[in-house]
mmCIF file of C-alpha atoms in Angstrom:
data_model
loop_
_atom_site.group_PDB
_atom_site.id
_atom_site.type_symbol
_atom_site.label_atom_id
_atom_site.label_comp_id
_atom_site.label_asym_id
_atom_site.label_seq_id
_atom_site.Cartn_x
_atom_site.Cartn_y
_atom_site.Cartn_z
ATOM 1 C CA UNK A 1 -32.973 -24.314 24.319
ATOM 2 C CA UNK A 2 -36.198 -22.472 25.295
ATOM 3 C CA UNK A 3 -36.507 -19.666 27.547
ATOM 4 C CA UNK A 4 -38.415 -19.674 30.912
ATOM 5 C CA UNK A 5 -42.092 -19.093 30.023
ATOM 6 C CA UNK A 6 -42.754 -16.335 32.709
ATOM 7 C CA UNK A 7 -39.644 -14.451 31.645
ATOM 8 C CA UNK A 8 -40.607 -14.685 27.944
ATOM 9 C CA UNK A 9 -44.225 -13.623 28.705
ATOM 10 C CA UNK A 10 -43.037 -10.684 30.626
ATOM 11 C CA UNK A 11 -40.738 -9.477 27.916
ATOM 12 C CA UNK A 12 -43.411 -9.859 25.202
ATOM 13 C CA UNK A 13 -45.863 -7.888 27.489
ATOM 14 C CA UNK A 14 -43.355 -5.087 27.620
ATOM 15 C CA UNK A 15 -42.774 -5.014 23.804
ATOM 16 C CA UNK A 16 -46.492 -5.100 23.202
ATOM 17 C CA UNK A 17 -47.035 -2.252 25.713
ATOM 18 C CA UNK A 18 -44.799 -0.024 23.430
ATOM 19 C CA UNK A 19 -47.390 -0.082 20.526
ATOM 20 C CA UNK A 20 -44.728 0.128 18.004
ATOM 21 C CA UNK A 21 -46.270 -2.575 15.928
ATOM 22 C CA UNK A 22 -48.987 -5.154 15.944
ATOM 23 C CA UNK A 23 -48.829 -7.253 19.086
ATOM 24 C CA UNK A 24 -46.497 -10.283 19.026
ATOM 25 C CA UNK A 25 -47.334 -13.513 20.509
ATOM 26 C CA UNK A 26 -44.073 -15.291 20.460
ATOM 27 C CA UNK A 27 -40.412 -14.203 20.834
ATOM 28 C CA UNK A 28 -39.650 -15.736 17.384
ATOM 29 C CA UNK A 29 -41.820 -13.143 15.701
ATOM 30 C CA UNK A 30 -39.135 -10.530 16.671
ATOM 31 C CA UNK A 31 -36.606 -12.264 14.347
ATOM 32 C CA UNK A 32 -36.852 -9.721 11.522
ATOM 33 C CA UNK A 33 -35.629 -7.127 13.961
ATOM 34 C CA UNK A 34 -38.104 -4.531 12.754
ATOM 35 C CA UNK A 35 -39.726 -4.154 16.084
ATOM 36 C CA UNK A 36 -36.309 -3.941 17.756
ATOM 37 C CA UNK A 37 -35.439 -1.044 15.366
ATOM 38 C CA UNK A 38 -38.753 0.699 16.289
ATOM 39 C CA UNK A 39 -38.010 0.375 19.993
ATOM 40 C CA UNK A 40 -34.604 1.853 19.334
ATOM 41 C CA UNK A 41 -36.156 4.850 17.669
ATOM 42 C CA UNK A 42 -38.448 5.291 20.616
ATOM 43 C CA UNK A 43 -35.578 5.084 22.984
ATOM 44 C CA UNK A 44 -33.671 7.704 21.006
ATOM 45 C CA UNK A 45 -36.666 9.830 20.140
ATOM 46 C CA UNK A 46 -35.596 9.793 16.566
ATOM 47 C CA UNK A 47 -36.563 8.016 13.255
ATOM 48 C CA UNK A 48 -33.054 7.067 12.285
ATOM 49 C CA UNK A 49 -33.971 3.446 11.992
ATOM 50 C CA UNK A 50 -36.730 4.083 9.426
ATOM 51 C CA UNK A 51 -34.157 3.571 6.474
ATOM 52 C CA UNK A 52 -32.754 0.543 8.118
ATOM 53 C CA UNK A 53 -36.318 -1.001 8.072
ATOM 54 C CA UNK A 54 -35.931 -1.065 4.321
ATOM 55 C CA UNK A 55 -32.773 -3.181 4.489
ATOM 56 C CA UNK A 56 -32.525 -6.942 4.567
ATOM 57 C CA UNK A 57 -32.693 -8.686 7.964
ATOM 58 C CA UNK A 58 -28.724 -9.055 8.222
ATOM 59 C CA UNK A 59 -28.395 -5.265 8.095
ATOM 60 C CA UNK A 60 -31.253 -4.669 10.442
ATOM 61 C CA UNK A 61 -29.574 -7.138 12.911
ATOM 62 C CA UNK A 62 -26.335 -5.336 12.526
ATOM 63 C CA UNK A 63 -27.985 -2.056 13.451
ATOM 64 C CA UNK A 64 -29.568 -3.448 16.633
ATOM 65 C CA UNK A 65 -26.275 -5.242 17.549
ATOM 66 C CA UNK A 66 -24.456 -2.066 17.157
ATOM 67 C CA UNK A 67 -26.898 -0.250 19.272
ATOM 68 C CA UNK A 68 -26.614 -2.720 22.082
ATOM 69 C CA UNK A 69 -22.799 -2.824 21.881
ATOM 70 C CA UNK A 70 -22.262 0.952 21.907
ATOM 71 C CA UNK A 71 -24.880 1.460 24.729
ATOM 72 C CA UNK A 72 -23.097 -0.940 27.129
ATOM 73 C CA UNK A 73 -21.626 0.428 30.280
ATOM 74 C CA UNK A 74 -18.244 -0.876 28.904
ATOM 75 C CA UNK A 75 -18.647 -0.578 25.032
ATOM 76 C CA UNK A 76 -14.968 -1.311 24.606
ATOM 77 C CA UNK A 77 -15.523 -4.838 26.004
ATOM 78 C CA UNK A 78 -14.771 -7.297 23.148
ATOM 79 C CA UNK A 79 -17.540 -9.641 24.292
ATOM 80 C CA UNK A 80 -20.622 -9.418 21.843
ATOM 81 C CA UNK A 81 -23.730 -9.890 23.839
ATOM 82 C CA UNK A 82 -25.789 -11.424 21.010
ATOM 83 C CA UNK A 83 -24.870 -13.936 18.318
ATOM 84 C CA UNK A 84 -26.019 -12.574 14.958
ATOM 85 C CA UNK A 85 -25.760 -16.155 13.652
ATOM 86 C CA UNK A 86 -28.091 -17.512 16.250
ATOM 87 C CA UNK A 87 -30.636 -14.822 15.778
ATOM 88 C CA UNK A 88 -30.540 -15.531 11.979
ATOM 89 C CA UNK A 89 -31.018 -19.301 12.778
ATOM 90 C CA UNK A 90 -34.074 -18.487 14.848
ATOM 91 C CA UNK A 91 -32.757 -18.800 18.332
ATOM 92 C CA UNK A 92 -35.513 -17.711 20.847
ATOM 93 C CA UNK A 93 -32.760 -17.375 23.508
ATOM 94 C CA UNK A 94 -30.722 -14.798 21.431
ATOM 95 C CA UNK A 95 -34.056 -12.759 20.602
ATOM 96 C CA UNK A 96 -34.980 -12.810 24.324
ATOM 97 C CA UNK A 97 -31.449 -11.520 25.181
ATOM 98 C CA UNK A 98 -31.848 -8.588 22.691
ATOM 99 C CA UNK A 99 -35.367 -7.845 24.129
ATOM 100 C CA UNK A 100 -34.030 -7.984 27.644
ATOM 101 C CA UNK A 101 -31.098 -5.512 26.766
ATOM 102 C CA UNK A 102 -33.510 -3.147 24.997
ATOM 103 C CA UNK A 103 -35.845 -3.217 28.060
ATOM 104 C CA UNK A 104 -32.874 -2.365 30.212
ATOM 105 C CA UNK A 105 -31.705 0.483 27.851
ATOM 106 C CA UNK A 106 -35.268 1.770 27.570
ATOM 107 C CA UNK A 107 -35.666 1.931 31.200
ATOM 108 C CA UNK A 108 -32.375 3.524 32.155
ATOM 109 C CA UNK A 109 -32.451 6.021 29.367
ATOM 110 C CA UNK A 110 -36.054 7.164 29.851
ATOM 111 C CA UNK A 111 -36.660 10.708 31.012
ATOM 112 C CA UNK A 112 -40.253 9.824 31.693
ATOM 113 C CA UNK A 113 -40.619 6.528 33.522
ATOM 114 C CA UNK A 114 -43.193 4.014 32.230
ATOM 115 C CA UNK A 115 -46.452 3.378 33.859
ATOM 116 C CA UNK A 116 -45.864 -0.051 35.111
ATOM 117 C CA UNK A 117 -49.495 -0.084 36.550
ATOM 118 C CA UNK A 118 -50.713 -1.289 33.029
ATOM 119 C CA UNK A 119 -49.033 -4.632 33.668
ATOM 120 C CA UNK A 120 -50.543 -7.310 35.945
ATOM 121 C CA UNK A 121 -48.645 -7.775 39.180
ATOM 122 C CA UNK A 122 -46.863 -11.017 37.983
ATOM 123 C CA UNK A 123 -45.590 -9.233 34.840
ATOM 124 C CA UNK A 124 -44.422 -6.152 36.761
ATOM 125 C CA UNK A 125 -42.547 -8.386 39.179
ATOM 126 C CA UNK A 126 -40.815 -10.327 36.483
ATOM 127 C CA UNK A 127 -39.797 -7.127 34.721
ATOM 128 C CA UNK A 128 -38.346 -5.800 37.826
ATOM 129 C CA UNK A 129 -36.309 -9.084 38.366
ATOM 130 C CA UNK A 130 -35.134 -8.828 34.837
ATOM 131 C CA UNK A 131 -34.034 -5.204 35.171
ATOM 132 C CA UNK A 132 -32.377 -5.883 38.515
ATOM 133 C CA UNK A 133 -30.561 -8.849 37.025
ATOM 134 C CA UNK A 134 -29.022 -6.754 34.118
ATOM 135 C CA UNK A 135 -28.125 -3.888 36.479
ATOM 136 C CA UNK A 136 -26.388 -6.318 38.867
ATOM 137 C CA UNK A 137 -24.533 -8.222 36.112
ATOM 138 C CA UNK A 138 -23.758 -5.467 33.550
ATOM 139 C CA UNK A 139 -20.174 -5.141 34.858
ATOM 140 C CA UNK A 140 -19.636 -8.830 34.975
ATOM 141 C CA UNK A 141 -17.174 -10.593 32.706
ATOM 142 C CA UNK A 142 -19.661 -13.282 31.703
ATOM 143 C CA UNK A 143 -22.665 -11.111 31.008
ATOM 144 C CA UNK A 144 -23.387 -13.097 27.865
ATOM 145 C CA UNK A 145 -23.392 -16.495 29.560
ATOM 146 C CA UNK A 146 -25.255 -14.935 32.655
ATOM 147 C CA UNK A 147 -28.044 -13.723 30.424
ATOM 148 C CA UNK A 148 -28.389 -17.105 28.855
ATOM 149 C CA UNK A 149 -28.610 -18.834 32.295
ATOM 150 C CA UNK A 150 -31.067 -16.145 33.647
ATOM 151 C CA UNK A 151 -33.433 -16.524 30.708
ATOM 152 C CA UNK A 152 -33.605 -20.320 30.855
ATOM 153 C CA UNK A 153 -34.547 -20.829 34.493
ATOM 154 C CA UNK A 154 -36.622 -19.392 37.120
ATOM 155 C CA UNK A 155 -35.260 -17.619 40.235
ATOM 156 C CA UNK A 156 -33.390 -20.357 42.156
ATOM 157 C CA UNK A 157 -34.858 -23.373 40.238
ATOM 158 C CA UNK A 158 -34.955 -24.858 36.792
ATOM 159 C CA UNK A 159 -37.872 -23.219 34.835
ATOM 160 C CA UNK A 160 -40.613 -24.839 32.752
ATOM 161 C CA UNK A 161 -39.223 -26.106 29.396
ATOM 162 C CA UNK A 162 -42.051 -24.734 27.359
ATOM 163 C CA UNK A 163 -42.016 -22.404 24.445
ATOM 164 C CA UNK A 164 -42.798 -18.848 25.337
ATOM 165 C CA UNK A 165 -46.208 -18.007 23.788
ATOM 166 C CA UNK A 166 -48.510 -15.300 25.112
ATOM 167 C CA UNK A 167 -52.087 -16.381 25.070
#
């Protein structure tokens, strides 16, 4: 299943705005987890992920999943938000979920709010919808399923079934 094009474009715009790596044009370019690790280092203000970047993809993925799990509002919740197997298989949806959760963690943990003016209005609005969704649902019992449903459709209607590529 593909993610809603506008949501994917907004997530990619956010990732590219961080300037942690060369710009990415598709969600699937995040599959090796190196950009996610650089985002985590930026969130923490450390370089602890630098050694992890030298590891194979499964270890990098474990690092990112561990970060997402321990930074949940209820980290003891047994539900894993991201399927490592699906990421390794190239699931655009799982990669988008990871990006969405990192956006949320970056925003709520930031001591200096990002300059949202750099994004065009449509992207600002979509990022706001994404952040509000996670904030409203982070206590939910079905956050994993809710994230998947949210990423696949537009607000109140089924979204375009096109691959997410920024042009």
